[in-house]
XYZ file of C-alpha atoms in Angstrom:
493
model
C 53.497 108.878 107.170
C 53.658 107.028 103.747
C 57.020 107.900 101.588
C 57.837 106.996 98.381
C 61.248 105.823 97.853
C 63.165 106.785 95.017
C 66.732 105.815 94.012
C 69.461 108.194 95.666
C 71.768 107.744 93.180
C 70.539 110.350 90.058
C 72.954 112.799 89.772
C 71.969 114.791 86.395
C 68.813 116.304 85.288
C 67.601 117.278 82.169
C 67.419 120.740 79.868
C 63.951 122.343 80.685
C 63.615 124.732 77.664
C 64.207 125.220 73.908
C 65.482 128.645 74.719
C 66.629 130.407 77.073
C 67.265 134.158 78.435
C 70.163 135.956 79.285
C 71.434 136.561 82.760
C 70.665 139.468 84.182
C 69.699 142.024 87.194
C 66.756 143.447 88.087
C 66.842 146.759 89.534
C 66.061 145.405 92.894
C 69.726 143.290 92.662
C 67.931 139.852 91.925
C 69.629 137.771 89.493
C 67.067 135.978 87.725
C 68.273 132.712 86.324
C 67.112 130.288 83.748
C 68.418 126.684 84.401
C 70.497 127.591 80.860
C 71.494 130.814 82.198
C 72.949 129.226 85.358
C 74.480 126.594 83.247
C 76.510 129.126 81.422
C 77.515 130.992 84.521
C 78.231 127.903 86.066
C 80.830 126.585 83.111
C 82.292 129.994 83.084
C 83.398 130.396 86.457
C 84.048 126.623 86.785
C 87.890 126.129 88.371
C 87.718 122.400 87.873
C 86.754 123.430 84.061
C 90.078 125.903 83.762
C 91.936 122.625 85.347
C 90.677 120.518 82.209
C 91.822 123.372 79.883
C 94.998 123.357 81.546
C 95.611 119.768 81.205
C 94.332 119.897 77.450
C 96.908 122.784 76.891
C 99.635 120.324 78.526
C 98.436 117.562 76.532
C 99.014 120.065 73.222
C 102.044 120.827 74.604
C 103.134 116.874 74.719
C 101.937 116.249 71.648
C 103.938 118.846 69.626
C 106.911 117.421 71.707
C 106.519 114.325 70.637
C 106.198 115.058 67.197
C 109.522 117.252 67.616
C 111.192 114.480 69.027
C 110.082 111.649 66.468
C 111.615 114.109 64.097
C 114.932 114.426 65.639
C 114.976 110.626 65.954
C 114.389 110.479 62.162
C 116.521 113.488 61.326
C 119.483 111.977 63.481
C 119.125 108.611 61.827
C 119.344 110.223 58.383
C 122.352 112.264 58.970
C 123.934 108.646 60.504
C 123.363 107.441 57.563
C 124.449 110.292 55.468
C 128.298 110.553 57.742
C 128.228 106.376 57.522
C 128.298 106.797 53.819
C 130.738 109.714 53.618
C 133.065 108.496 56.164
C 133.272 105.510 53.282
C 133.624 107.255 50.600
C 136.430 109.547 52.052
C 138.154 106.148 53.737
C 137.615 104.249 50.305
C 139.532 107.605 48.652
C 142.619 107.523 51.218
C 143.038 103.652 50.749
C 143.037 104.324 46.797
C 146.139 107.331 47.309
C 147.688 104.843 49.530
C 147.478 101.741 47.171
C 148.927 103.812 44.386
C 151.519 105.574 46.302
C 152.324 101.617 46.960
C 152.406 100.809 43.407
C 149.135 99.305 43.512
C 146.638 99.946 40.797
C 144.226 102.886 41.404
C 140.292 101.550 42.262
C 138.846 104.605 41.186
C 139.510 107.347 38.942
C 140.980 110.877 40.374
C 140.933 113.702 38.739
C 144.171 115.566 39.219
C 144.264 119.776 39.699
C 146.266 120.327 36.135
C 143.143 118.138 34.440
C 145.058 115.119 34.016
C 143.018 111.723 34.848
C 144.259 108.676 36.680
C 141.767 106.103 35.043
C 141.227 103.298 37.470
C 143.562 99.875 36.443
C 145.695 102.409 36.306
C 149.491 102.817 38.253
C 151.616 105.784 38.690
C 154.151 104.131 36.483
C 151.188 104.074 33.509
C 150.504 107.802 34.303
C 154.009 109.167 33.885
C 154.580 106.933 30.567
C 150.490 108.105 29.385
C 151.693 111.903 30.032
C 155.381 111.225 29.502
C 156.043 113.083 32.881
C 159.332 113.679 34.498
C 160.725 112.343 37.725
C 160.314 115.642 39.549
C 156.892 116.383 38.482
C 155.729 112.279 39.560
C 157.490 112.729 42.865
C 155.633 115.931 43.458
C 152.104 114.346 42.555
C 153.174 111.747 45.050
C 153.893 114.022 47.808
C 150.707 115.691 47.201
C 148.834 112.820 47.472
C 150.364 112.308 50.857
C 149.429 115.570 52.116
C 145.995 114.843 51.345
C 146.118 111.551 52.936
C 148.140 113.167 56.349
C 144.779 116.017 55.830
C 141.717 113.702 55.399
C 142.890 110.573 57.774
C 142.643 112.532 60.734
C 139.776 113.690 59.720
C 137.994 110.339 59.099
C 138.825 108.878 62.273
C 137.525 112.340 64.088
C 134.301 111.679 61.830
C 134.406 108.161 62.940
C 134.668 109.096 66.231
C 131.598 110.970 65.841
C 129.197 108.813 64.026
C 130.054 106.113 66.992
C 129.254 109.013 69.656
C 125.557 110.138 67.636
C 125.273 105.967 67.528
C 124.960 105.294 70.968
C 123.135 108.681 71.399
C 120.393 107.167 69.253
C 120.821 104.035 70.826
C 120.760 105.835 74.505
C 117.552 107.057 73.088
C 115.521 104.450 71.615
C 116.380 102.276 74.664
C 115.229 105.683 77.192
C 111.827 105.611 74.734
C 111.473 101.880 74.777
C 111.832 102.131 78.966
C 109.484 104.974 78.937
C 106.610 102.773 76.914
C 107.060 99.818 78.762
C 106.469 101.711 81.775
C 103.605 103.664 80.160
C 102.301 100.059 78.747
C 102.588 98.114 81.568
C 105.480 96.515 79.603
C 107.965 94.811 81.488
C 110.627 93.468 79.265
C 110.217 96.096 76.037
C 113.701 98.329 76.496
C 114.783 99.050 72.556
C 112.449 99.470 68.868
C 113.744 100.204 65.966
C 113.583 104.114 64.499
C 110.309 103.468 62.993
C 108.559 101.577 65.674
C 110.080 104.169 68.182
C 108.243 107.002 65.832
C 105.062 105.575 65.469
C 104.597 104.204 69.260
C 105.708 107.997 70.346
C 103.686 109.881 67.694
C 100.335 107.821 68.141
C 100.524 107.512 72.375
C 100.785 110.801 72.387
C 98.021 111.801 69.635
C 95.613 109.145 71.502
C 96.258 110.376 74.736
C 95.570 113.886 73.357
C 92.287 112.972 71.357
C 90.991 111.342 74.766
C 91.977 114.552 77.086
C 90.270 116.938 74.246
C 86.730 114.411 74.469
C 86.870 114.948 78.528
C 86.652 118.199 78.281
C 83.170 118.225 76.645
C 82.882 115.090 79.059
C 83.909 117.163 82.152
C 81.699 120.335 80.643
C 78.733 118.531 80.370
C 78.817 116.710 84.180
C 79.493 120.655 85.402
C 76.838 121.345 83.332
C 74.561 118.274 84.733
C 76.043 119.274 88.201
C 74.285 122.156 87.933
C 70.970 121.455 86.848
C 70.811 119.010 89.241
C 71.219 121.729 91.810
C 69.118 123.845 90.504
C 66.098 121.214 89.875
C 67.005 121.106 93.971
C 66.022 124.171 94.312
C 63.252 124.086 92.351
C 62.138 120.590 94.725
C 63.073 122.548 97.853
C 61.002 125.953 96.840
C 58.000 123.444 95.852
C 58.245 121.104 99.559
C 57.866 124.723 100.953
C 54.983 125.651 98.560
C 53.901 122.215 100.069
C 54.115 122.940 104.064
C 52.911 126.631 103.537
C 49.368 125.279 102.269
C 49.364 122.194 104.981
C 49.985 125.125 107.745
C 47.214 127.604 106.070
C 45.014 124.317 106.330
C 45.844 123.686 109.760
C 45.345 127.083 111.223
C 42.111 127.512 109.446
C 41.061 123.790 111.243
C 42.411 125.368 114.522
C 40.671 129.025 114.260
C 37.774 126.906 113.440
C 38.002 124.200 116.342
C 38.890 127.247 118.431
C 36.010 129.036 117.661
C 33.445 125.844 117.995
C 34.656 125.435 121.234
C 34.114 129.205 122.165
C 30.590 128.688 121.396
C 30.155 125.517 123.370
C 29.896 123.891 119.562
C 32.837 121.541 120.303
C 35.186 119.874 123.068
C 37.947 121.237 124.185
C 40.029 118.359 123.173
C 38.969 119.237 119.180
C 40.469 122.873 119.352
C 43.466 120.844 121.429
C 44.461 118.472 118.592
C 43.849 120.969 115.967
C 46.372 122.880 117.714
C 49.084 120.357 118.109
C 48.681 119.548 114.479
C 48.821 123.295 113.572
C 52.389 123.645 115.580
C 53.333 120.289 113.880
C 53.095 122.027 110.164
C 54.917 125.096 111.549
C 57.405 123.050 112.929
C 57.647 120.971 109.389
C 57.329 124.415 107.553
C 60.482 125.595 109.159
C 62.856 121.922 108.122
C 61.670 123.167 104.570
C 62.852 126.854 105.013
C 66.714 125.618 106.373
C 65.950 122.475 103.132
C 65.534 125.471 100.949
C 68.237 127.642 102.322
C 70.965 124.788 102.227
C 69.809 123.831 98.135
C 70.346 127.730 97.707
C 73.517 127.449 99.123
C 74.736 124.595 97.247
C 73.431 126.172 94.074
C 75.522 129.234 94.267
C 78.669 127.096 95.423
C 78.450 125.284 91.870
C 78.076 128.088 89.898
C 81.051 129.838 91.413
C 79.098 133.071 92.685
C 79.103 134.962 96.180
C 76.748 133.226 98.571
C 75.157 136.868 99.175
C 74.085 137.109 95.508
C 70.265 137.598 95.434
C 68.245 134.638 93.050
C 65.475 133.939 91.210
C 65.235 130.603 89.135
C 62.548 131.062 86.517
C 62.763 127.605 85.813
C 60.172 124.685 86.414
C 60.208 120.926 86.952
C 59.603 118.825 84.410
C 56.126 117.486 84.664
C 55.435 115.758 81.447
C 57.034 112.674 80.620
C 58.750 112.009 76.955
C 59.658 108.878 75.147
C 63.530 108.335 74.533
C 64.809 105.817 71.561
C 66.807 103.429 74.005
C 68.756 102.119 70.765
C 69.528 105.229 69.531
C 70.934 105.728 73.363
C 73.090 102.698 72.810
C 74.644 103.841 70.330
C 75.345 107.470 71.409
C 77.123 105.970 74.719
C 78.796 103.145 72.920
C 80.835 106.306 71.002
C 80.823 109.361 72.936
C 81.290 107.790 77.027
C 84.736 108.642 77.704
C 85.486 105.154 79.463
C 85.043 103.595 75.728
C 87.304 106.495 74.337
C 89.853 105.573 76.754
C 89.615 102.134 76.400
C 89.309 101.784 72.727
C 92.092 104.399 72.337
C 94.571 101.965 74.806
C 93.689 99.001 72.380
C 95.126 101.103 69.629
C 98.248 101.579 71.241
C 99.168 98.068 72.443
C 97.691 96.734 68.892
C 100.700 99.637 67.856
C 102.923 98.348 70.265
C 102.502 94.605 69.181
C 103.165 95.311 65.684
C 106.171 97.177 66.242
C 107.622 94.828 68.793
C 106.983 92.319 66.025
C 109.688 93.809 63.666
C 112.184 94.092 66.119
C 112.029 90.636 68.044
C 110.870 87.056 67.087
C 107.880 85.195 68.019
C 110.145 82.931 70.455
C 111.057 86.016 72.975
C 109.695 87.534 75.811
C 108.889 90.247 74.688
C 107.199 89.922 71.304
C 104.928 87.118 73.720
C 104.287 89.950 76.202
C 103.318 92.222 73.550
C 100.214 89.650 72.283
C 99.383 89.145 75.940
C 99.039 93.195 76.734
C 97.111 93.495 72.586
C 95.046 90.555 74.141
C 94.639 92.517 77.741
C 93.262 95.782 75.917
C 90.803 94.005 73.942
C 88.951 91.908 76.626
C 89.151 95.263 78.719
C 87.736 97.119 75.562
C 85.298 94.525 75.163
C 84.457 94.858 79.412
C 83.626 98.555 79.203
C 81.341 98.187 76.239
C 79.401 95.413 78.242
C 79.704 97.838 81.304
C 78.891 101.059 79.465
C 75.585 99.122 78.150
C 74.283 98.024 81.302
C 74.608 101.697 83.018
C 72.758 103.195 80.140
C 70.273 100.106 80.237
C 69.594 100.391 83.900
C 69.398 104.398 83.500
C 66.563 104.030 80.995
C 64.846 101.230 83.142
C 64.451 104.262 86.229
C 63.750 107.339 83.662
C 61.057 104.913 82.564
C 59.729 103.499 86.007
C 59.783 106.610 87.304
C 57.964 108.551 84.262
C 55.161 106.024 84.508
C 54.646 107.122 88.234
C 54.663 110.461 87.508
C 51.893 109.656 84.753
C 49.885 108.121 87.417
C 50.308 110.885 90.156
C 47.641 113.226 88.125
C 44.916 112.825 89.811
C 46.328 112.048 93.010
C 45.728 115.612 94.477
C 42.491 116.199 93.179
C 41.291 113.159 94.878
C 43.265 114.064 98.601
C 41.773 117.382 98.474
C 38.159 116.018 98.067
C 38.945 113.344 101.215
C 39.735 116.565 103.085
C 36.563 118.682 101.969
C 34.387 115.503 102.689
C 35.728 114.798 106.325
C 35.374 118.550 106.921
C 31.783 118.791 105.887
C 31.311 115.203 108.093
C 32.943 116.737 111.174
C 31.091 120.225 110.509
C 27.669 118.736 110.711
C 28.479 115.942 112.628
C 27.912 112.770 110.317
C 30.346 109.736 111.416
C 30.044 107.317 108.764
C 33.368 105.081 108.482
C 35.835 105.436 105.619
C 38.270 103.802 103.724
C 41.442 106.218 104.820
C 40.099 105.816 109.235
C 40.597 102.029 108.126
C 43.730 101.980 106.776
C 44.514 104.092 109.887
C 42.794 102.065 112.352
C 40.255 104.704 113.347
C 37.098 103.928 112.546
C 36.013 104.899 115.542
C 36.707 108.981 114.326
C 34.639 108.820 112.057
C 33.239 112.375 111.678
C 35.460 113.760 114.420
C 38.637 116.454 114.370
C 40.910 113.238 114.444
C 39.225 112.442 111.075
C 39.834 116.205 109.565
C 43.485 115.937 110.582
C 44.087 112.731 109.272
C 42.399 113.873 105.305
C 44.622 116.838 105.778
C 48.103 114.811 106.931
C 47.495 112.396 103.989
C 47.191 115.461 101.639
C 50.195 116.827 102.847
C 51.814 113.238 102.182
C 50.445 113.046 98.400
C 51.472 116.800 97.750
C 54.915 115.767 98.894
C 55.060 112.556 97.032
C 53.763 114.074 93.777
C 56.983 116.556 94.628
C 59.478 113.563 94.993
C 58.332 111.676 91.652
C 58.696 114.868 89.527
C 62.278 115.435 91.294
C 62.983 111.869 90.224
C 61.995 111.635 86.759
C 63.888 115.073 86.481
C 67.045 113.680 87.626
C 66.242 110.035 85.819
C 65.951 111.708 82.162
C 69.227 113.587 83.086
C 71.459 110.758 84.268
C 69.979 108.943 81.125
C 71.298 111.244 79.010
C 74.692 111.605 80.304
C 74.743 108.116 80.125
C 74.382 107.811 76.677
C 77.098 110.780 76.269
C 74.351 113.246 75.484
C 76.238 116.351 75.282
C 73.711 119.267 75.772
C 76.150 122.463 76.579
């Protein structure tokens, strides 16, 4: 028995309708399904769906954290900054009291509680003569200016204590960030950044990493979706390869009640009515394969869309049987964006293009690591440029079998029409007992049955094999067109 092989590799199908029809029951219990109703149901009750959510959600959740935490790196930094340049001030003040309580000049001026000004250049000994003060009253500015030293110099050195604790707290974290990107990067020599490389590397890994999780979701969606429609097109094959071996058994039973009958009448030999039967219980036996084919694609079907296996369905849905033209450039272009391998890839060239640049203003062109940092900017690229190349040839090769296969199912029009009439002529040739060779007992190597059962039962097996392979072809150009379009990131649902 001629079959036609077809590649075993097509995993998605296409959309069938402009419009579709809700789900719903029929009194009787049947839930009849459109393929977009059983999309729908499919995507809602998908778990591995909720497990994208849930790791979009996470991602959301990293994200935010990351932003929180470039913040507090910034925040810290600033108020660093801000207790450096008090601590100074205050220190610069108590070395001032102290050079004047030494008889030094004073650096800067202070203002004194009674509104009296020490001008800088100036001594104590100019301030008492400038305010003609007494003895008693200098002696008491001078002991209040070492009470305020005794008060603030404890003070600065706590404060300096402090500053050098938050220092190597930031300094704990940027190298704990640096180890984490290296890690993340494939980086092995990368341990400290400065504040603003440390911001933007954290900020934009996470933001890419979130951009790329949010476009698999649609990604993920649309293969459940695809997933689907594939197994319902399987259906669909598996309810039309019965449709198939129900006719090829009505076809043999009416050969056998007819070979049966000749013989009765002393019409025929016995060994007609005898290989009319054999091929009669060789339908039924094919007829039942298709029933447990059927069953099994039923089965499957109702394990992807998530609903009990004793749910009664109808699909309402038909194969494809006319073939479309797709825009192969067009396709190109769609995949060359929306595939998820080129998100990913492009969106790790964006971080180790980041992670160059920052590693640039933190070490010279001489170290390790600002030479590891070009080599892993230089590593994303040719891997960028590797996916595009790969991501062009799938969507190539997927258009080269949609359009193969479309062009056989273009030629498998006629192909019935013209089996059927092979069977009505050998029938009328065995009926009134003509035996003129044919073209089909040749290829068989039975010329000799010419006008005999053997001839009826051979029209009526290669029938049953065109039927079939008319099946097959519109199977495979369904599943072609929708590989082809999830190839080129086609995003239907």
């Amino acid at each position: 028995m001629l079959r036609l092989k077809l590649s075993t590799c097509l995993l998605i199908m296409t959309v069938f309708l402009s419009f579709g029809f809700p789900v719903h029951a029929e009194e009787s219990g049947v839930m009849k399904l459109t393929i977009e109703d059983a999309v729908k149901k499919g995507i809602e009750n998908s778990i591995s769906l909720k497990q994208v959510q849930n790791q979009m959600d996470i991602s959301d959740l990293t994200l935010d954290r990351a932003k929180y935490q470039s913040k507090k790196l910034k925040d810290a930094d600033k108020s660093i900054s801000r207790g450096r340049s008090q601590l100074s001030e205050a220190q610069s003040s108590v070395e001032n009291l102290e050079g004047l309580l030494e008889g030094n000049v004073a650096n800067q001026d202070i203002a004194l509680s009674n509104g009296l000004v020490i001008k800088a250049g100036q001594t104590l000994e100019d301030v008492k003569k400038l305010y003609n003060l007494d003895d008693n009253t200098l002696n008491a500015l001078k002991t209040q200016f070492q009470a305020q030293i005794d008060i603030i110099k404890p003070q600065i050195e706590a404060g300096y204590s402090s500053l050098s604790s938050g220092e190597s707290k930031l300094d704990s974290a940027l190298i704990e960030a640096g180890t984490e990107f290296s890690d993340k990067l494939n980086f092995e020599s990368l341990k400290s950044l400065d504040i603003k490389s440390t911001e933007d590397l954290m900020t934009t890994m996470a933001e890419v990493s979130n951009e790329v999780t949010n476009a698999s979701y649609d990604i993920y969606k649309n293969q459940i979706a695809l997933l689907i429609q594939k197994s319902y097109c399987d259906v669909l094959k598996a309810q039309k390869m019965l449709e198939v071996k129900q006719r090829a058994v009505d076809r043999a039973k009416k050969q056998f009640d007819l070979a049966a009958e000749s013989y009765r009448t002393g019409m025929k030999a016995k060994d007609d009515m005898l290989l009319a039967e054999l091929y009669y219980k060789k339908t039924q036996i094919e007829y039942q394969q298709a029933v447990a084919d059927l069953n099994n694609a039923m089965i499957e079907f109702k394990k992807n869309i998530n609903v009990p296996q004793d749910t009664q369905i109808e699909l309402t849905d038909v194969l494809v049987e006319e073939v479309e033209d797709e825009d192969l450039e067009q396709g190109l272009k769609s995949g060359l964006v929306n595939r998820l391998e080129i998100k990913k890839a492009f969106g790790q060239l964006v971080v180790n293009d980041l992670s160059f640049e920052s590693t640039k203003r933190t070490y010279p062109e001489n170290t390790f690591q600002y030479r590891e940092a070009a080599l892993l900017k230089e590593k994303a690229r040719l891997e960028y440029e590797n996916t595009k190349v790969s991501v062009e040839s799938s969507i190539r090769q997927s258009y080269e079998t949609m359009k193969r296969t479309g062009e056989m199912l273009k030629l498998t029009k006629d192909m019935v029409g013209r089996a059927k009439e092979v069977v009505e002529i050998a029938s009328y040739k065995y009926s009134e007992g003509f035996g003129e060779d044919n073209s089909l007992l040749k290829k068989l190597d039975l010329e000799s049955a010419s006008g005999t059962i053997v001839e009826v039962l051979a029209a009526q097996e290669n029938l049953a094999d065109v039927e079939e392979k008319v099946v097959e072809i519109m199977y495979g150009y369904n599943l072609a067109r929708m590989k082809y379009f999830n190839d080129i990131g086609k995003f239907v649902y």
